[in-house]
Amino acid sequence: MNVRLVLVADAQQRQLHHGQVSLDVGTPVKERAWRYSMASFPKLRRPAASSC
């Protein structure tokens, strides 16, 4: 499965602002992450049986 997240900083932690999960995708996503002072945007590939 491919996972794309938007995490936003809130005081001492990051909170999930938006998430997208794509199952049974023929083309795996290239894992990357963009980080800014208040937000990060990870793009991950995970086995369907795992937890993020």
PDB file of N, CA and C in Angstrom:
ATOM      1  N   MET A   1       0.841  -1.168   0.000  1.00  0.00           N
ATOM      2  CA  MET A   1       0.000   0.000   0.000  1.00  0.00           C
ATOM      3  C   MET A   1       0.885   1.230   0.000  1.00  0.00           C
ATOM      4  N   ASN A   2       0.414   2.258  -0.640  1.00  0.00           N
ATOM      5  CA  ASN A   2       1.092   3.551  -0.663  1.00  0.00           C
ATOM      6  C   ASN A   2       0.406   4.475   0.326  1.00  0.00           C
ATOM      7  N   VAL A   3       1.199   5.224   1.100  1.00  0.00           N
ATOM      8  CA  VAL A   3       0.662   6.109   2.129  1.00  0.00           C
ATOM      9  C   VAL A   3       1.239   7.508   1.917  1.00  0.00           C
ATOM     10  N   ARG A   4       0.366   8.506   1.910  1.00  0.00           N
ATOM     11  CA  ARG A   4       0.776   9.912   1.860  1.00  0.00           C
ATOM     12  C   ARG A   4       0.124  10.625   3.033  1.00  0.00           C
ATOM     13  N   LEU A   5       0.924  11.365   3.799  1.00  0.00           N
ATOM     14  CA  LEU A   5       0.426  12.028   5.002  1.00  0.00           C
ATOM     15  C   LEU A   5       0.780  13.507   5.001  1.00  0.00           C
ATOM     16  N   VAL A   6      -0.019  14.285   5.717  1.00  0.00           N
ATOM     17  CA  VAL A   6       0.309  15.666   6.040  1.00  0.00           C
ATOM     18  C   VAL A   6       0.285  15.752   7.561  1.00  0.00           C
ATOM     19  N   LEU A   7       1.443  16.019   8.157  1.00  0.00           N
ATOM     20  CA  LEU A   7       1.568  16.131   9.598  1.00  0.00           C
ATOM     21  C   LEU A   7       1.875  17.582   9.940  1.00  0.00           C
ATOM     22  N   VAL A   8       1.130  18.146  10.901  1.00  0.00           N
ATOM     23  CA  VAL A   8       1.279  19.549  11.277  1.00  0.00           C
ATOM     24  C   VAL A   8       1.725  19.627  12.727  1.00  0.00           C
ATOM     25  N   ALA A   9       2.731  20.471  12.996  1.00  0.00           N
ATOM     26  CA  ALA A   9       3.250  20.634  14.355  1.00  0.00           C
ATOM     27  C   ALA A   9       2.242  21.377  15.212  1.00  0.00           C
ATOM     28  N   ASP A  10       2.042  20.867  16.430  1.00  0.00           N
ATOM     29  CA  ASP A  10       1.141  21.479  17.395  1.00  0.00           C
ATOM     30  C   ASP A  10       1.814  21.390  18.758  1.00  0.00           C
ATOM     31  N   ALA A  11       2.420  22.470  19.218  1.00  0.00           N
ATOM     32  CA  ALA A  11       3.165  22.524  20.477  1.00  0.00           C
ATOM     33  C   ALA A  11       4.342  21.550  20.424  1.00  0.00           C
ATOM     34  N   GLN A  12       4.307  20.467  21.182  1.00  0.00           N
ATOM     35  CA  GLN A  12       5.421  19.532  21.277  1.00  0.00           C
ATOM     36  C   GLN A  12       5.280  18.297  20.395  1.00  0.00           C
ATOM     37  N   GLN A  13       4.229  18.202  19.612  1.00  0.00           N
ATOM     38  CA  GLN A  13       3.997  16.986  18.818  1.00  0.00           C
ATOM     39  C   GLN A  13       3.498  17.328  17.429  1.00  0.00           C
ATOM     40  N   ARG A  14       3.448  16.329  16.569  1.00  0.00           N
ATOM     41  CA  ARG A  14       2.877  16.482  15.229  1.00  0.00           C
ATOM     42  C   ARG A  14       1.556  15.734  15.194  1.00  0.00           C
ATOM     43  N   GLN A  15       0.563  16.335  14.552  1.00  0.00           N
ATOM     44  CA  GLN A  15      -0.750  15.710  14.440  1.00  0.00           C
ATOM     45  C   GLN A  15      -1.068  15.468  12.974  1.00  0.00           C
ATOM     46  N   LEU A  16      -1.777  14.383  12.716  1.00  0.00           N
ATOM     47  CA  LEU A  16      -2.202  14.051  11.368  1.00  0.00           C
ATOM     48  C   LEU A  16      -3.257  15.044  10.909  1.00  0.00           C
ATOM     49  N   HIS A  17      -2.991  15.718   9.820  1.00  0.00           N
ATOM     50  CA  HIS A  17      -3.937  16.685   9.262  1.00  0.00           C
ATOM     51  C   HIS A  17      -4.705  16.068   8.091  1.00  0.00           C
ATOM     52  N   HIS A  18      -4.031  15.263   7.307  1.00  0.00           N
ATOM     53  CA  HIS A  18      -4.654  14.633   6.145  1.00  0.00           C
ATOM     54  C   HIS A  18      -3.875  13.355   5.832  1.00  0.00           C
ATOM     55  N   GLY A  19      -4.564  12.321   5.378  1.00  0.00           N
ATOM     56  CA  GLY A  19      -3.906  11.076   4.997  1.00  0.00           C
ATOM     57  C   GLY A  19      -4.571  10.444   3.795  1.00  0.00           C
ATOM     58  N   GLN A  20      -3.774   9.799   2.975  1.00  0.00           N
ATOM     59  CA  GLN A  20      -4.278   9.078   1.809  1.00  0.00           C
ATOM     60  C   GLN A  20      -3.592   7.717   1.764  1.00  0.00           C
ATOM     61  N   VAL A  21      -4.391   6.656   1.645  1.00  0.00           N
ATOM     62  CA  VAL A  21      -3.876   5.294   1.548  1.00  0.00           C
ATOM     63  C   VAL A  21      -4.404   4.691   0.253  1.00  0.00           C
ATOM     64  N   SER A  22      -3.497   4.148  -0.560  1.00  0.00           N
ATOM     65  CA  SER A  22      -3.873   3.492  -1.810  1.00  0.00           C
ATOM     66  C   SER A  22      -3.501   2.021  -1.701  1.00  0.00           C
ATOM     67  N   LEU A  23      -4.497   1.148  -1.822  1.00  0.00           N
ATOM     68  CA  LEU A  23      -4.271  -0.294  -1.747  1.00  0.00           C
ATOM     69  C   LEU A  23      -4.192  -0.892  -3.138  1.00  0.00           C
ATOM     70  N   ASP A  24      -3.469  -1.993  -3.260  1.00  0.00           N
ATOM     71  CA  ASP A  24      -3.384  -2.755  -4.505  1.00  0.00           C
ATOM     72  C   ASP A  24      -2.967  -1.868  -5.678  1.00  0.00           C
ATOM     73  N   VAL A  25      -1.895  -1.121  -5.464  1.00  0.00           N
ATOM     74  CA  VAL A  25      -1.377  -0.215  -6.497  1.00  0.00           C
ATOM     75  C   VAL A  25      -0.309  -0.950  -7.301  1.00  0.00           C
ATOM     76  N   GLY A  26      -0.408  -0.905  -8.624  1.00  0.00           N
ATOM     77  CA  GLY A  26       0.560  -1.592  -9.471  1.00  0.00           C
ATOM     78  C   GLY A  26       1.955  -1.002  -9.402  1.00  0.00           C
ATOM     79  N   THR A  27       2.056   0.318  -9.309  1.00  0.00           N
ATOM     80  CA  THR A  27       3.349   0.982  -9.263  1.00  0.00           C
ATOM     81  C   THR A  27       3.622   1.474  -7.851  1.00  0.00           C
ATOM     82  N   PRO A  28       4.683   0.957  -7.198  1.00  0.00           N
ATOM     83  CA  PRO A  28       4.990   1.438  -5.852  1.00  0.00           C
ATOM     84  C   PRO A  28       5.482   2.886  -5.872  1.00  0.00           C
ATOM     85  N   VAL A  29       5.177   3.611  -4.834  1.00  0.00           N
ATOM     86  CA  VAL A  29       5.596   4.997  -4.710  1.00  0.00           C
ATOM     87  C   VAL A  29       7.064   5.052  -4.290  1.00  0.00           C
ATOM     88  N   LYS A  30       7.782   6.057  -4.754  1.00  0.00           N
ATOM     89  CA  LYS A  30       9.142   6.291  -4.296  1.00  0.00           C
ATOM     90  C   LYS A  30       9.048   7.018  -2.956  1.00  0.00           C
ATOM     91  N   GLU A  31       9.642   6.438  -1.906  1.00  0.00           N
ATOM     92  CA  GLU A  31       9.532   7.041  -0.574  1.00  0.00           C
ATOM     93  C   GLU A  31      10.298   8.356  -0.527  1.00  0.00           C
ATOM     94  N   ARG A  32       9.617   9.387  -0.003  1.00  0.00           N
ATOM     95  CA  ARG A  32      10.191  10.721   0.121  1.00  0.00           C
ATOM     96  C   ARG A  32       9.545  11.422   1.300  1.00  0.00           C
ATOM     97  N   ALA A  33      10.151  12.499   1.727  1.00  0.00           N
ATOM     98  CA  ALA A  33       9.549  13.321   2.783  1.00  0.00           C
ATOM     99  C   ALA A  33       9.972  14.769   2.583  1.00  0.00           C
ATOM    100  N   TRP A  34       9.006  15.679   2.683  1.00  0.00           N
ATOM    101  CA  TRP A  34       9.274  17.105   2.651  1.00  0.00           C
ATOM    102  C   TRP A  34       9.017  17.620   4.049  1.00  0.00           C
ATOM    103  N   ARG A  35       9.889  18.476   4.525  1.00  0.00           N
ATOM    104  CA  ARG A  35       9.720  19.022   5.873  1.00  0.00           C
ATOM    105  C   ARG A  35       9.848  20.541   5.842  1.00  0.00           C
ATOM    106  N   TYR A  36       8.953  21.180   6.546  1.00  0.00           N
ATOM    107  CA  TYR A  36       8.977  22.618   6.741  1.00  0.00           C
ATOM    108  C   TYR A  36       8.878  22.867   8.237  1.00  0.00           C
ATOM    109  N   SER A  37       8.961  24.089   8.673  1.00  0.00           N
ATOM    110  CA  SER A  37       8.980  24.357  10.115  1.00  0.00           C
ATOM    111  C   SER A  37       7.730  23.857  10.835  1.00  0.00           C
ATOM    112  N   MET A  38       6.568  23.962  10.218  1.00  0.00           N
ATOM    113  CA  MET A  38       5.329  23.573  10.895  1.00  0.00           C
ATOM    114  C   MET A  38       4.664  22.329  10.311  1.00  0.00           C
ATOM    115  N   ALA A  39       5.190  21.789   9.211  1.00  0.00           N
ATOM    116  CA  ALA A  39       4.515  20.652   8.579  1.00  0.00           C
ATOM    117  C   ALA A  39       5.532  19.716   7.920  1.00  0.00           C
ATOM    118  N   SER A  40       5.150  18.458   7.811  1.00  0.00           N
ATOM    119  CA  SER A  40       5.943  17.491   7.053  1.00  0.00           C
ATOM    120  C   SER A  40       4.995  16.676   6.185  1.00  0.00           C
ATOM    121  N   PHE A  41       5.524  16.199   5.064  1.00  0.00           N
ATOM    122  CA  PHE A  41       4.723  15.517   4.056  1.00  0.00           C
ATOM    123  C   PHE A  41       5.407  14.210   3.653  1.00  0.00           C
ATOM    124  N   PRO A  42       5.306  13.160   4.459  1.00  0.00           N
ATOM    125  CA  PRO A  42       5.935  11.888   4.089  1.00  0.00           C
ATOM    126  C   PRO A  42       5.115  11.121   3.054  1.00  0.00           C
ATOM    127  N   LYS A  43       5.813  10.455   2.165  1.00  0.00           N
ATOM    128  CA  LYS A  43       5.214   9.578   1.160  1.00  0.00           C
ATOM    129  C   LYS A  43       5.910   8.229   1.350  1.00  0.00           C
ATOM    130  N   LEU A  44       5.163   7.177   1.718  1.00  0.00           N
ATOM    131  CA  LEU A  44       5.731   5.903   2.132  1.00  0.00           C
ATOM    132  C   LEU A  44       5.134   4.727   1.382  1.00  0.00           C
ATOM    133  N   ARG A  45       5.877   3.648   1.316  1.00  0.00           N
ATOM    134  CA  ARG A  45       5.389   2.369   0.801  1.00  0.00           C
ATOM    135  C   ARG A  45       5.424   1.391   1.958  1.00  0.00           C
ATOM    136  N   ARG A  46       4.309   0.771   2.301  1.00  0.00           N
ATOM    137  CA  ARG A  46       4.207  -0.177   3.416  1.00  0.00           C
ATOM    138  C   ARG A  46       3.490  -1.427   2.993  1.00  0.00           C
ATOM    139  N   PRO A  47       3.888  -2.588   3.543  1.00  0.00           N
ATOM    140  CA  PRO A  47       3.118  -3.804   3.296  1.00  0.00           C
ATOM    141  C   PRO A  47       1.704  -3.625   3.835  1.00  0.00           C
ATOM    142  N   ALA A  48       0.735  -4.199   3.172  1.00  0.00           N
ATOM    143  CA  ALA A  48      -0.668  -4.034   3.566  1.00  0.00           C
ATOM    144  C   ALA A  48      -0.943  -4.562   4.963  1.00  0.00           C
ATOM    145  N   ALA A  49      -0.157  -5.487   5.462  1.00  0.00           N
ATOM    146  CA  ALA A  49      -0.404  -6.083   6.779  1.00  0.00           C
ATOM    147  C   ALA A  49       0.259  -5.308   7.909  1.00  0.00           C
ATOM    148  N   SER A  50       1.006  -4.237   7.614  1.00  0.00           N
ATOM    149  CA  SER A  50       1.702  -3.510   8.664  1.00  0.00           C
ATOM    150  C   SER A  50       0.870  -2.349   9.173  1.00  0.00           C
ATOM    151  N   SER A  51       1.309  -1.768  10.289  1.00  0.00           N
ATOM    152  CA  SER A  51       0.676  -0.557  10.808  1.00  0.00           C
ATOM    153  C   SER A  51       1.667   0.577  10.683  1.00  0.00           C
ATOM    154  N   CYS A  52       1.185   1.778  10.386  1.00  0.00           N
ATOM    155  CA  CYS A  52       2.064   2.941  10.188  1.00  0.00           C
ATOM    156  C   CYS A  52       2.338   3.622  11.498  1.00  0.00           C
TER     157      CYS A  52
END
